[in-house]
Tab-separated table of C-alpha atoms and ligand atoms in Angstrom:
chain	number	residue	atom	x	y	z
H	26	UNK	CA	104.875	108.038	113.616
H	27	UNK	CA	108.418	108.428	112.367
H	28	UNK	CA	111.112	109.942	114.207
H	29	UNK	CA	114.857	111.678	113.510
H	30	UNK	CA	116.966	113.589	115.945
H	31	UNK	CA	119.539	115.717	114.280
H	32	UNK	CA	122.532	115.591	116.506
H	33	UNK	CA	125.178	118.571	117.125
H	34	UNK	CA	126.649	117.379	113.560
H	35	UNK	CA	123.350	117.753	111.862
H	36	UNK	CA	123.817	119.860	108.860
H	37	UNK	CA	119.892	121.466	108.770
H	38	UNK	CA	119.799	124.829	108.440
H	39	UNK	CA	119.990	126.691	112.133
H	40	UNK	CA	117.871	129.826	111.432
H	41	UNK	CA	114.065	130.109	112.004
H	42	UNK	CA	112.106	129.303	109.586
H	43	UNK	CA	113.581	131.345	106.860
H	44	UNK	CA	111.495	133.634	104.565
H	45	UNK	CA	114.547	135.365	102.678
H	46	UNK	CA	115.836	131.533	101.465
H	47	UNK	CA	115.619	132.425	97.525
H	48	UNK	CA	117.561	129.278	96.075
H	49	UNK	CA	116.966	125.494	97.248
H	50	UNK	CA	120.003	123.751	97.205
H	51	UNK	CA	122.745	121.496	99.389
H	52	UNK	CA	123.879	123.341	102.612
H	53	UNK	CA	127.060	121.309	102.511
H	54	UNK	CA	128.428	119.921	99.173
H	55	UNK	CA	128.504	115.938	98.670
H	56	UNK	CA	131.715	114.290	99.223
H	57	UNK	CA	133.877	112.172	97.607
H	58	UNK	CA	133.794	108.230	98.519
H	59	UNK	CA	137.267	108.106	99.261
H	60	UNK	CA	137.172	111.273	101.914
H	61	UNK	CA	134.108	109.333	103.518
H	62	UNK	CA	134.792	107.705	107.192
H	63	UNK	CA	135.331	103.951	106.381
H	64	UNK	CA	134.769	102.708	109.338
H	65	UNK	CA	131.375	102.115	111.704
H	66	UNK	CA	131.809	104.832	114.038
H	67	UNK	CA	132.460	103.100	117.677
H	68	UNK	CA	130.035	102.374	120.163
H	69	UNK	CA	130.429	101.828	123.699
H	70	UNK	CA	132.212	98.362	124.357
H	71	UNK	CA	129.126	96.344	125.810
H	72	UNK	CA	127.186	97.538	122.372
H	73	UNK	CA	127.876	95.916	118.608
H	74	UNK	CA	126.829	96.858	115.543
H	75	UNK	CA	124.125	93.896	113.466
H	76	UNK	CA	122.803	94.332	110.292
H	77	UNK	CA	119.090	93.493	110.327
H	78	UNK	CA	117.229	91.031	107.843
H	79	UNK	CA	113.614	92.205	108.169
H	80	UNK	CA	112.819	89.199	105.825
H	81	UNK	CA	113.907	86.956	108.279
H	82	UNK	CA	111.042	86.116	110.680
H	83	UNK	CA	112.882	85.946	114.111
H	84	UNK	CA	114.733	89.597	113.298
H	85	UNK	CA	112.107	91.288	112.560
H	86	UNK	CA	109.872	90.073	115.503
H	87	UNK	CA	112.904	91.214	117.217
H	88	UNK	CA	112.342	94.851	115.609
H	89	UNK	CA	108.429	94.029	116.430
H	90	UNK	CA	109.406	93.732	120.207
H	91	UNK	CA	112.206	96.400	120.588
H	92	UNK	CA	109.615	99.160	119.084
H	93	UNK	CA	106.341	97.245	120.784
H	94	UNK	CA	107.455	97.919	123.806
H	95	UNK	CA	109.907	101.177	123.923
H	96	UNK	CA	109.118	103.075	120.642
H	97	UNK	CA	107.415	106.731	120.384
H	98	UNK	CA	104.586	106.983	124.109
H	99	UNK	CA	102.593	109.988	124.202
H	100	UNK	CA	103.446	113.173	126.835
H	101	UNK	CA	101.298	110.728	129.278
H	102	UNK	CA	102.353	107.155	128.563
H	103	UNK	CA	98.896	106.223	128.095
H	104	UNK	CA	99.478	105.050	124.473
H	105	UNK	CA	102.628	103.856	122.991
H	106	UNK	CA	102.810	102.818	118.897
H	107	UNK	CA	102.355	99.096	118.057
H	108	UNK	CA	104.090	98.937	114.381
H	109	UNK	CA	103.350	94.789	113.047
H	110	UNK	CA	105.516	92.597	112.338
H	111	UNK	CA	103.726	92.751	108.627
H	112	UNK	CA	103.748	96.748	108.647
H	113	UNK	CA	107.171	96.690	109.445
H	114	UNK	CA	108.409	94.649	106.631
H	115	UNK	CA	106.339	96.869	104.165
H	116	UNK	CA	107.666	99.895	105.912
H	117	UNK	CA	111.262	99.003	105.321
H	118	UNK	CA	111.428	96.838	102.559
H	119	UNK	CA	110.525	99.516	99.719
H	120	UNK	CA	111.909	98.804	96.087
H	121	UNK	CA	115.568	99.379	96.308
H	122	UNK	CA	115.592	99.220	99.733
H	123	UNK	CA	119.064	98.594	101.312
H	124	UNK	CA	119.798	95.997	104.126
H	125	UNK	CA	122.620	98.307	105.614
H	126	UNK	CA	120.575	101.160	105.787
H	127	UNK	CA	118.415	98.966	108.394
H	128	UNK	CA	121.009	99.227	111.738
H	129	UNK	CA	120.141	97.267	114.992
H	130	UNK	CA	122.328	97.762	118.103
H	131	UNK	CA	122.906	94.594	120.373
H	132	UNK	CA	124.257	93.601	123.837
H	133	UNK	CA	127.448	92.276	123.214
H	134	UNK	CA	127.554	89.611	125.780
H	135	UNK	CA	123.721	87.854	124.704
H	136	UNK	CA	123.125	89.341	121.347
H	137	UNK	CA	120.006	90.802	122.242
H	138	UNK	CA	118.627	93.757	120.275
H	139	UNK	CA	118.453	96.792	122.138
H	140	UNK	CA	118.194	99.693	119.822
H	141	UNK	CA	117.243	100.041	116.385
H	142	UNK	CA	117.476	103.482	113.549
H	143	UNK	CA	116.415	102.401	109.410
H	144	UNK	CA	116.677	104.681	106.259
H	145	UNK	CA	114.428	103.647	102.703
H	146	UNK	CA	115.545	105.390	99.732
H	147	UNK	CA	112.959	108.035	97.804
H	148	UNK	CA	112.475	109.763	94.993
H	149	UNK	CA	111.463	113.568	96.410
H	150	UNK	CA	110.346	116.927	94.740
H	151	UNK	CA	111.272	120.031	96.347
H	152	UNK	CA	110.166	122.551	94.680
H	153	UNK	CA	110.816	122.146	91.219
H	154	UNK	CA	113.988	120.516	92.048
H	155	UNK	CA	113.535	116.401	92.607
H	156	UNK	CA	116.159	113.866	93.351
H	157	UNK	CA	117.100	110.788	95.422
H	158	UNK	CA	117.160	110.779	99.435
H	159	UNK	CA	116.380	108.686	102.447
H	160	UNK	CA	113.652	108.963	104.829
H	161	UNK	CA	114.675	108.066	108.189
H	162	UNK	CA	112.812	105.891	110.526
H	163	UNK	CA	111.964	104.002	113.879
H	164	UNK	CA	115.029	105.469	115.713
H	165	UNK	CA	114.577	104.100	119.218
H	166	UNK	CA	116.341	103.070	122.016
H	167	UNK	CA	115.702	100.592	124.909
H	168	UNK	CA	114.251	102.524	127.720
H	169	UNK	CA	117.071	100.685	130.122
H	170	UNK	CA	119.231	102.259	127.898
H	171	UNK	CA	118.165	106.213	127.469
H	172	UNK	CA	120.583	108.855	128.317
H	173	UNK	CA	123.807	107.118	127.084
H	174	UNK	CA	124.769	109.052	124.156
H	175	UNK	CA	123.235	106.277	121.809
H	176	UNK	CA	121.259	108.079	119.586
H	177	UNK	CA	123.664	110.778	118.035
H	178	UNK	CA	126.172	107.511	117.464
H	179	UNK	CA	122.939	105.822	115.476
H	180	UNK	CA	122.603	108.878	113.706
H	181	UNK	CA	126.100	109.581	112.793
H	182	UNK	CA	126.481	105.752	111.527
H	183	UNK	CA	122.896	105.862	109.155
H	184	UNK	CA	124.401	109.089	107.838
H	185	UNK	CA	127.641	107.395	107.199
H	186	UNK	CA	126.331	104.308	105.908
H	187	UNK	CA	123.963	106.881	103.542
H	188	UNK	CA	126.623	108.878	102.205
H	189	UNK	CA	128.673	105.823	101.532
H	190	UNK	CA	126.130	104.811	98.669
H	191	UNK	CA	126.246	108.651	97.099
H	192	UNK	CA	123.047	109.799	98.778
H	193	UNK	CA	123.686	113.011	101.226
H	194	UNK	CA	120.030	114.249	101.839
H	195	UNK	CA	117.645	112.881	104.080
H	196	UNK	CA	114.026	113.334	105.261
H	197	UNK	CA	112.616	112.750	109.022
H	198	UNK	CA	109.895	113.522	111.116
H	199	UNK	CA	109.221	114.363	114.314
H	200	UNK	CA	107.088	115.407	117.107
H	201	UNK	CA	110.114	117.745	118.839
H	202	UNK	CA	111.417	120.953	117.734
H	203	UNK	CA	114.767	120.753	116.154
H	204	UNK	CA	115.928	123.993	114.281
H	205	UNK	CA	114.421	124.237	111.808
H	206	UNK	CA	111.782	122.244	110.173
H	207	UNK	CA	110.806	122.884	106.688
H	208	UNK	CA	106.767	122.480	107.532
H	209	UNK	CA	104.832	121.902	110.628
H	210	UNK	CA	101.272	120.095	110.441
H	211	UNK	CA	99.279	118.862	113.134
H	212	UNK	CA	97.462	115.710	113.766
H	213	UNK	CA	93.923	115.675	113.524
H	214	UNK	CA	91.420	112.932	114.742
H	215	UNK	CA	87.843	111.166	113.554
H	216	UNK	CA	86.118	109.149	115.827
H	217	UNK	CA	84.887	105.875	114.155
H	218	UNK	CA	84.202	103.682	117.889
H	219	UNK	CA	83.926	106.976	120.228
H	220	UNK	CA	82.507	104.607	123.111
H	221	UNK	CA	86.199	102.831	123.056
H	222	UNK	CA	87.967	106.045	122.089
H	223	UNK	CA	86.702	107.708	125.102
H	224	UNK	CA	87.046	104.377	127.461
H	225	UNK	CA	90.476	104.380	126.883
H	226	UNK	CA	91.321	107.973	127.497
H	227	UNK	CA	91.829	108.519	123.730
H	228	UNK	CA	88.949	111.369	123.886
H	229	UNK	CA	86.829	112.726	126.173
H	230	UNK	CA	83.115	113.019	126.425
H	231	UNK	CA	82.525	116.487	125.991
H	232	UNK	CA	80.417	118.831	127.993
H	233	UNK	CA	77.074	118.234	127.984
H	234	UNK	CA	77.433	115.313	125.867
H	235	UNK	CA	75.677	111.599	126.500
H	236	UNK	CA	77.875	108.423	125.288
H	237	UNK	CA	74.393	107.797	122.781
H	238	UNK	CA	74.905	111.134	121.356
H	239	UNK	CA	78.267	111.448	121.070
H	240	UNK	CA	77.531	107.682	119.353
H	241	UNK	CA	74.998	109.069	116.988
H	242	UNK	CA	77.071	112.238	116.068
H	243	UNK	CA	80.304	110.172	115.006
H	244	UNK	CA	77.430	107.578	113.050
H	245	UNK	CA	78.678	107.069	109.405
H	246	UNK	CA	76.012	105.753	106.536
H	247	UNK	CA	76.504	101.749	105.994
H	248	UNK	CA	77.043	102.614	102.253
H	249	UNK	CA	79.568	103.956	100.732
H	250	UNK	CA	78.584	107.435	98.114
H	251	UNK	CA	80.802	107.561	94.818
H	252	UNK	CA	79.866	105.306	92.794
H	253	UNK	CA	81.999	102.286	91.534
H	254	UNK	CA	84.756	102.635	94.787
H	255	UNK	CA	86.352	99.449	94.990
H	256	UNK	CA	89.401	97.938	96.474
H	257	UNK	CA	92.394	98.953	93.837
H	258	UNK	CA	93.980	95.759	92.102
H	259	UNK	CA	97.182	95.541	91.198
H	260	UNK	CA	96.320	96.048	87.654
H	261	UNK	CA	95.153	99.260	88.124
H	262	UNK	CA	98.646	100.371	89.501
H	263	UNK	CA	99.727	102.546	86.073
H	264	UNK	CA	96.377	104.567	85.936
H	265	UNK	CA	97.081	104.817	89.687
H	266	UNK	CA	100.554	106.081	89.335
H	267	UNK	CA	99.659	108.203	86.263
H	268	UNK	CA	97.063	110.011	88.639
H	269	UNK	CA	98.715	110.350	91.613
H	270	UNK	CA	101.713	111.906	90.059
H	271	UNK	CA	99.182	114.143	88.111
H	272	UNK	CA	97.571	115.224	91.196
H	273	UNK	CA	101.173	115.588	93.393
H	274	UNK	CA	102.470	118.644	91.016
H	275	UNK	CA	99.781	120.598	92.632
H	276	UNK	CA	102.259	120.319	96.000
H	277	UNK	CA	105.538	122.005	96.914
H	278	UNK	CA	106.832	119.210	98.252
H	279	UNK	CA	105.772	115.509	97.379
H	280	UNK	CA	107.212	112.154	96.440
H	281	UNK	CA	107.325	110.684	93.132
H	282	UNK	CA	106.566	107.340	92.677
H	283	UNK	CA	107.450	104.728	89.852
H	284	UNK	CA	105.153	101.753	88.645
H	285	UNK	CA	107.194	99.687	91.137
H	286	UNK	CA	106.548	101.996	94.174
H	287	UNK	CA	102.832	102.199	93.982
H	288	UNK	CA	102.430	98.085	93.480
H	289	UNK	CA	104.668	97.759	96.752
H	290	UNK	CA	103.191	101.324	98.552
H	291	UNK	CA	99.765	101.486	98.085
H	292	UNK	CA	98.037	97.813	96.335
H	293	UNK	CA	95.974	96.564	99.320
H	294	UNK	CA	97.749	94.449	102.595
H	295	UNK	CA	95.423	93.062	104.783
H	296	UNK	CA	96.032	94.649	108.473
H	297	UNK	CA	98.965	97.058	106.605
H	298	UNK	CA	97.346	99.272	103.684
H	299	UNK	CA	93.980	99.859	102.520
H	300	UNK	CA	93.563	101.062	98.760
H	301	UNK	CA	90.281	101.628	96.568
H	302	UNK	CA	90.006	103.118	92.990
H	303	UNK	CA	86.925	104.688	91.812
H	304	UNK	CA	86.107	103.519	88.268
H	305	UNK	CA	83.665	105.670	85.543
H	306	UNK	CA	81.424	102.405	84.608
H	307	UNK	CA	81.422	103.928	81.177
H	308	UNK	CA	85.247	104.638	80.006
H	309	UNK	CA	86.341	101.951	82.737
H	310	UNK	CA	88.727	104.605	83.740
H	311	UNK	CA	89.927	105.382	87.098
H	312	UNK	CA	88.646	108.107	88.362
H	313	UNK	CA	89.503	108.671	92.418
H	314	UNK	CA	91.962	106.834	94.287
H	315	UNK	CA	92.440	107.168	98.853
H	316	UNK	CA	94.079	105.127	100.696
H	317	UNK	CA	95.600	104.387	104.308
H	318	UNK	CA	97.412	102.412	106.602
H	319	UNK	CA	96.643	100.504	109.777
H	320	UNK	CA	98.903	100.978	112.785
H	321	UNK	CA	97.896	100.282	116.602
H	322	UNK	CA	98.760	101.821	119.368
H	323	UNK	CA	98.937	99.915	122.955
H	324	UNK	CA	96.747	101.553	125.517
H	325	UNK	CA	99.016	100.846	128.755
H	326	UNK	CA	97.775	99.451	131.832
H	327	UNK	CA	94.321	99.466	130.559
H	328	UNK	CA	92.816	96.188	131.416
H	329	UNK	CA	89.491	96.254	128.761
H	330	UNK	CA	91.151	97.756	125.683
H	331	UNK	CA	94.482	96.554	125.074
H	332	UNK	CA	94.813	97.788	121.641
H	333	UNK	CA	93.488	100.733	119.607
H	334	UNK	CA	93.390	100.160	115.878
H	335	UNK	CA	94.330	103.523	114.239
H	336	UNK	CA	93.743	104.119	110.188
H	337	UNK	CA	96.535	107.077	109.071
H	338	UNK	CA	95.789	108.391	105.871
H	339	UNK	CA	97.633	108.095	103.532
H	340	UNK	CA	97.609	109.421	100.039
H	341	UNK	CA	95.194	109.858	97.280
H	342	UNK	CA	93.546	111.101	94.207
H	343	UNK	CA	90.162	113.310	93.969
H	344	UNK	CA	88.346	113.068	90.429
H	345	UNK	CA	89.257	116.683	88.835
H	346	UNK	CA	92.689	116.452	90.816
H	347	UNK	CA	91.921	118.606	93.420
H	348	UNK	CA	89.583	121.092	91.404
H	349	UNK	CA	86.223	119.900	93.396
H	350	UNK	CA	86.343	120.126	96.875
H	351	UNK	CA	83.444	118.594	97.348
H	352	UNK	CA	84.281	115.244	95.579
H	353	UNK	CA	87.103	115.433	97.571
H	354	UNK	CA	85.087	115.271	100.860
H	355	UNK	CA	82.506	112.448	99.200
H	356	UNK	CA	85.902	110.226	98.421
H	357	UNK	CA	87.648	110.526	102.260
H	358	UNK	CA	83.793	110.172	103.856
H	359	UNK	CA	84.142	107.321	101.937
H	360	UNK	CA	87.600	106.368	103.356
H	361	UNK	CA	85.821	106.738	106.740
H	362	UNK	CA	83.454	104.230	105.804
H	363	UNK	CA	85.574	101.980	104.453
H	364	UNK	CA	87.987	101.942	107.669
H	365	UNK	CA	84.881	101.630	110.023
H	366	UNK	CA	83.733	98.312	107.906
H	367	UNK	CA	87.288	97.286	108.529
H	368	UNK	CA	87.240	98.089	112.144
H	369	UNK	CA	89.164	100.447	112.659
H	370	UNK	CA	88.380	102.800	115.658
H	371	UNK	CA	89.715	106.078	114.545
H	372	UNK	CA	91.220	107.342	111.345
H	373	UNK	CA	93.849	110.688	111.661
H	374	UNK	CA	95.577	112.617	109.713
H	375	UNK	CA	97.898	116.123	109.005
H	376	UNK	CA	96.546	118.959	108.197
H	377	UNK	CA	98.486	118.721	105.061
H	378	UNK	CA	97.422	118.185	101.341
H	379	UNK	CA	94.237	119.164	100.870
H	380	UNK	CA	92.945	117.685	104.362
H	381	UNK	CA	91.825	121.869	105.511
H	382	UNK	CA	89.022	121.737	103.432
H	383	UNK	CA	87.107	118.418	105.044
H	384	UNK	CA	88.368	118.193	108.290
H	385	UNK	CA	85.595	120.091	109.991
H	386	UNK	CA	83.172	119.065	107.741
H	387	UNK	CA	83.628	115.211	108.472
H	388	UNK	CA	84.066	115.783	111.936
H	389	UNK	CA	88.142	115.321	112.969
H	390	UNK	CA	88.916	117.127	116.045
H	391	UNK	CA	92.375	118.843	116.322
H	392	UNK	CA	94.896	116.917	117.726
H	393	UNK	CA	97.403	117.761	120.216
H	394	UNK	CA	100.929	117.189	119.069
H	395	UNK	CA	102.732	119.035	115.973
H	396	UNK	CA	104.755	117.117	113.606
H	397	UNK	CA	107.222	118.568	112.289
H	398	UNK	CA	109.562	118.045	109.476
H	399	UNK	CA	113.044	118.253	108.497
H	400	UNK	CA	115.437	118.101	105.678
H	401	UNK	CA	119.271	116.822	106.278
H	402	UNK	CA	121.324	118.454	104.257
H	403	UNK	CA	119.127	120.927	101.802
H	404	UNK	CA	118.131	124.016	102.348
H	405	UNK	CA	114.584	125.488	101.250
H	406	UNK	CA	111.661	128.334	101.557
H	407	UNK	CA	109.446	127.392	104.434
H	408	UNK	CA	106.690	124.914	103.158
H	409	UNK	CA	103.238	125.674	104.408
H	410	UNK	CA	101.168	123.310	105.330
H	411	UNK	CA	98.995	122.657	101.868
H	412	UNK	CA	101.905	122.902	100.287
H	413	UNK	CA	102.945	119.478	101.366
H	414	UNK	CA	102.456	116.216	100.325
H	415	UNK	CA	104.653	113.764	101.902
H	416	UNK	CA	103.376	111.260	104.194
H	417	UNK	CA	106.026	109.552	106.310
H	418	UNK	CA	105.096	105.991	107.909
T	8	COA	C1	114.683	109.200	120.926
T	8	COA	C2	115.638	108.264	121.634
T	8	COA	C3	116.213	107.270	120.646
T	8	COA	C4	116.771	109.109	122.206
T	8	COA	O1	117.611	108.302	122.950
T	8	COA	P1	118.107	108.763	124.403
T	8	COA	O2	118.815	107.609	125.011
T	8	COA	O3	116.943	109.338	125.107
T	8	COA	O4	119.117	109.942	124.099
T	8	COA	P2	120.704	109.847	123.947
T	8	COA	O5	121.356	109.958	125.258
T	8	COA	O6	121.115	108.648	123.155
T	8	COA	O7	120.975	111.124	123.050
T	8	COA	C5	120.745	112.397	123.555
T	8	COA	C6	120.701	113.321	122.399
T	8	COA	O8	119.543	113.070	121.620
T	8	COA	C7	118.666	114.218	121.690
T	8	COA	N1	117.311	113.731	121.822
T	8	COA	C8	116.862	112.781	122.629
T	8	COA	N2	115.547	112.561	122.421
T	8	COA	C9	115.172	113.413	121.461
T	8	COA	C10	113.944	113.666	120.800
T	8	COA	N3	112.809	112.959	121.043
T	8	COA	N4	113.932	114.622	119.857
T	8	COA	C11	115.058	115.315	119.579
T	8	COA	N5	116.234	115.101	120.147
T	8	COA	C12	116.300	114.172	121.095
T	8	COA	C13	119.095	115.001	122.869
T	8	COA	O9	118.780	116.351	122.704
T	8	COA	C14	120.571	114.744	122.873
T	8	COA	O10	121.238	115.497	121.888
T	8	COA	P3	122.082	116.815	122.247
T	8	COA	O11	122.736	116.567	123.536
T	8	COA	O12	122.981	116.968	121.104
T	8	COA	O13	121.038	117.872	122.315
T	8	COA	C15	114.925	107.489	122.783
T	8	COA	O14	114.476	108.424	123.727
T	8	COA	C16	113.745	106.666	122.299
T	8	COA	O15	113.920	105.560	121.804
T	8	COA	N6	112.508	107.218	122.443
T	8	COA	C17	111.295	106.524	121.990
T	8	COA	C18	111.195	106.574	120.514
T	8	COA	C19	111.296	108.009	120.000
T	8	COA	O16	110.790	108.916	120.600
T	8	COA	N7	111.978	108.175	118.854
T	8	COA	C20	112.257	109.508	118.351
T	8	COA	C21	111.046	110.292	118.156
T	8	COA	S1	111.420	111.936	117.567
């Protein structure tokens, strides 16, 4: 999950959710390098400022155990997110990604890495309008340390640090209410190991329900149904981007990806992202295209299941762009196949895209969290839900 506070400086817009917005556009106009602050913004004197080389193997398992063990819990601190060391890296090393945009916090005294906020630089349409911002990311703070005024600091820095390099909008999630998100989705849930879903408090056996049947009503086919899926190679990345820029005009609000994006977003990593391509085995053109990403969550205290392996989807292609809902539906039961062979014991996503029209269908239960997100910076109409197509790690 991803994660942004806006603090008291936050320029997003402060009215609910605003119908009469005609024009998108900048709520405060950028500013000139030389009337930017200079300066890191102070922190309290036991705290310094360290840049943070996610290439480097000991800093980012420091990242690994800063977020392992105090990033986003659920309301009832039964399951907290487990971001890899691997995922991380992919996360925050993007094309063009910038080491300053990725901000640790340490003790002065022993160096040790207490709190942690990144930014990645994208290419985003809103509207018909499309330009360069950063999506912020992994804001979190040691839980020793809560309650100290950290965060807004964090915040002000990345947004100082952003505007230094000429960029002055940003994108976030997050599971709070901050005025005034620009769409709202919810999380939604498929059962692929309901016996260890439900032993770890993830779901519930439901009324009237046996652990066999609720077994034999989550059972997907060992095969997968459209013909030619395969894992996507990373020759097939310009018919990939090509489609999935084809299909993303059909959304209010989606990235846009280059060549080099898709080759470092969405060609397979082992334990990180899962990719397939469905090929016509006469033009030997791709077709469909789904994909999605593998990140754990620790089930705390729980002495049998330490881990549960979570697929996210994340984006793709129907054949006919969208046009046949029903393809649609074959390509993510297909997904759901796929992630099962690869052991994963739920996939979720938002209710966003497309996702309304399979979600009962392939048997996702609702969620209970909203995500919400958020513009810095930029005004715009309320998005709804299938109007959106941005997918934030
Ligand atoms: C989120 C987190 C970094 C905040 O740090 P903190 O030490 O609790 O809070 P601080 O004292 O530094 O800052 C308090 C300010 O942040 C705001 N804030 C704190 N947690 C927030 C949250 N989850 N969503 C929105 N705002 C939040 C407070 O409203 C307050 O701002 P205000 O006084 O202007 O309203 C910390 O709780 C954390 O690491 N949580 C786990 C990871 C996480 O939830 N990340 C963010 C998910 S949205």
């Amino acid at each position: 999950m991803r994660s942004f506070l806006t603090s008291p400086h936050s320029p997003t817009p402060r009215i609910d959710l605003d119908e009469t917005v005609e024009e998108n556009g900048p709520i405060q106009p950028d500013q000139a390098r030389e009337d930017l602050r200079q300066d890191p913004y102070p922190l309290p004197k036991e705290f310094e400022w360290s840049l943070i080389e996610l290439g480097n193997a000991k800093e980012c398992t420091e990242v690994y155990e800063l977020l392992c063990a105090n990033y986003v819990e659920d309301d009832d601190a039964t399951f907290r997110f487990a971001y890899t060391a691997d995922f991380l890296k992919w996360a925050l090393l993007p094309p063009g990604f910038k080491k300053v945009w990725h901000i640790g916090v340490r003790v002065a005294s022993n160096k040790k890495l207490v709190a942690f906020i990144s930014g990645i630089p994208a290419q985003l349409r809103v509207f018909d309008h499309q330009q360069t911002l950063v999506e912020i990311n992994f804001l979190c703070v040691h839980k020793k340390l809560r309650t100290k005024r950290l965060a807004p600091v964090m915040i002000k820095e990345i947004t100082r640090r952003v505007n230094l390099e000429g960029i002055f909008q940003a994108t976030y999630t997050a599971g709070a209410y901050l005025p005034t998100p620009m769409a709202t989705c919810r999380y939604y849930h498929r059962s692929l190991n309901p016996k260890k879903l439900i032993e770890t408090g993830f779901s519930a056996l439901s009324r009237n329900m046996t652990m066999q049947r609720t077994v034999r009503l989550y059972r997907l086919p060992a095969e997968t149904f459209i013909p030619g899926i395969r894992p996507m190679v990373e020759t097939d990345v310009p018919q990939v981007t090509a489609l999935l820029n084809a299909y993303m005009k059909r959304f209010s609000v989606a990235q846009v990806m280059s060549e080099e994006e898709v080759r470092h977003w969405l060609v397979p990593a082992r334990g990180v992202v899962y990719s397939y391509v469905a090929e016509d085995r006469q033009t030997e053109k791709i077709t469909d295209f789904v994909s999605f990403y593998g990140l754990p969550s620790t089930v705390i205290g729980n002495t049998v299941h330490n881990q549960i392996n979570a697929a996210y989807m994340f984006y793709y292609v129907p054949k006919g762009l969208g046009e046949d809902l029903k393809r649609l539906q074959s390509l993510i039961k297909d997904a759901l196949i796929l992630a099962q062979q690869a052991s994963f014991d739920v996939f979720n996503c938002l209710d966003l895209m497309q996702n309304a029209s399979f979600l009962e269908d392939l048997k996702f239960g609702q969620g209970s969290g909203n995500l919400h997100y958020y513009l810095y910076n930029y005004r715009c109409k309320p998005v709804p839900r299938d109007g959106m197509a941005l997918v934030l790690l």
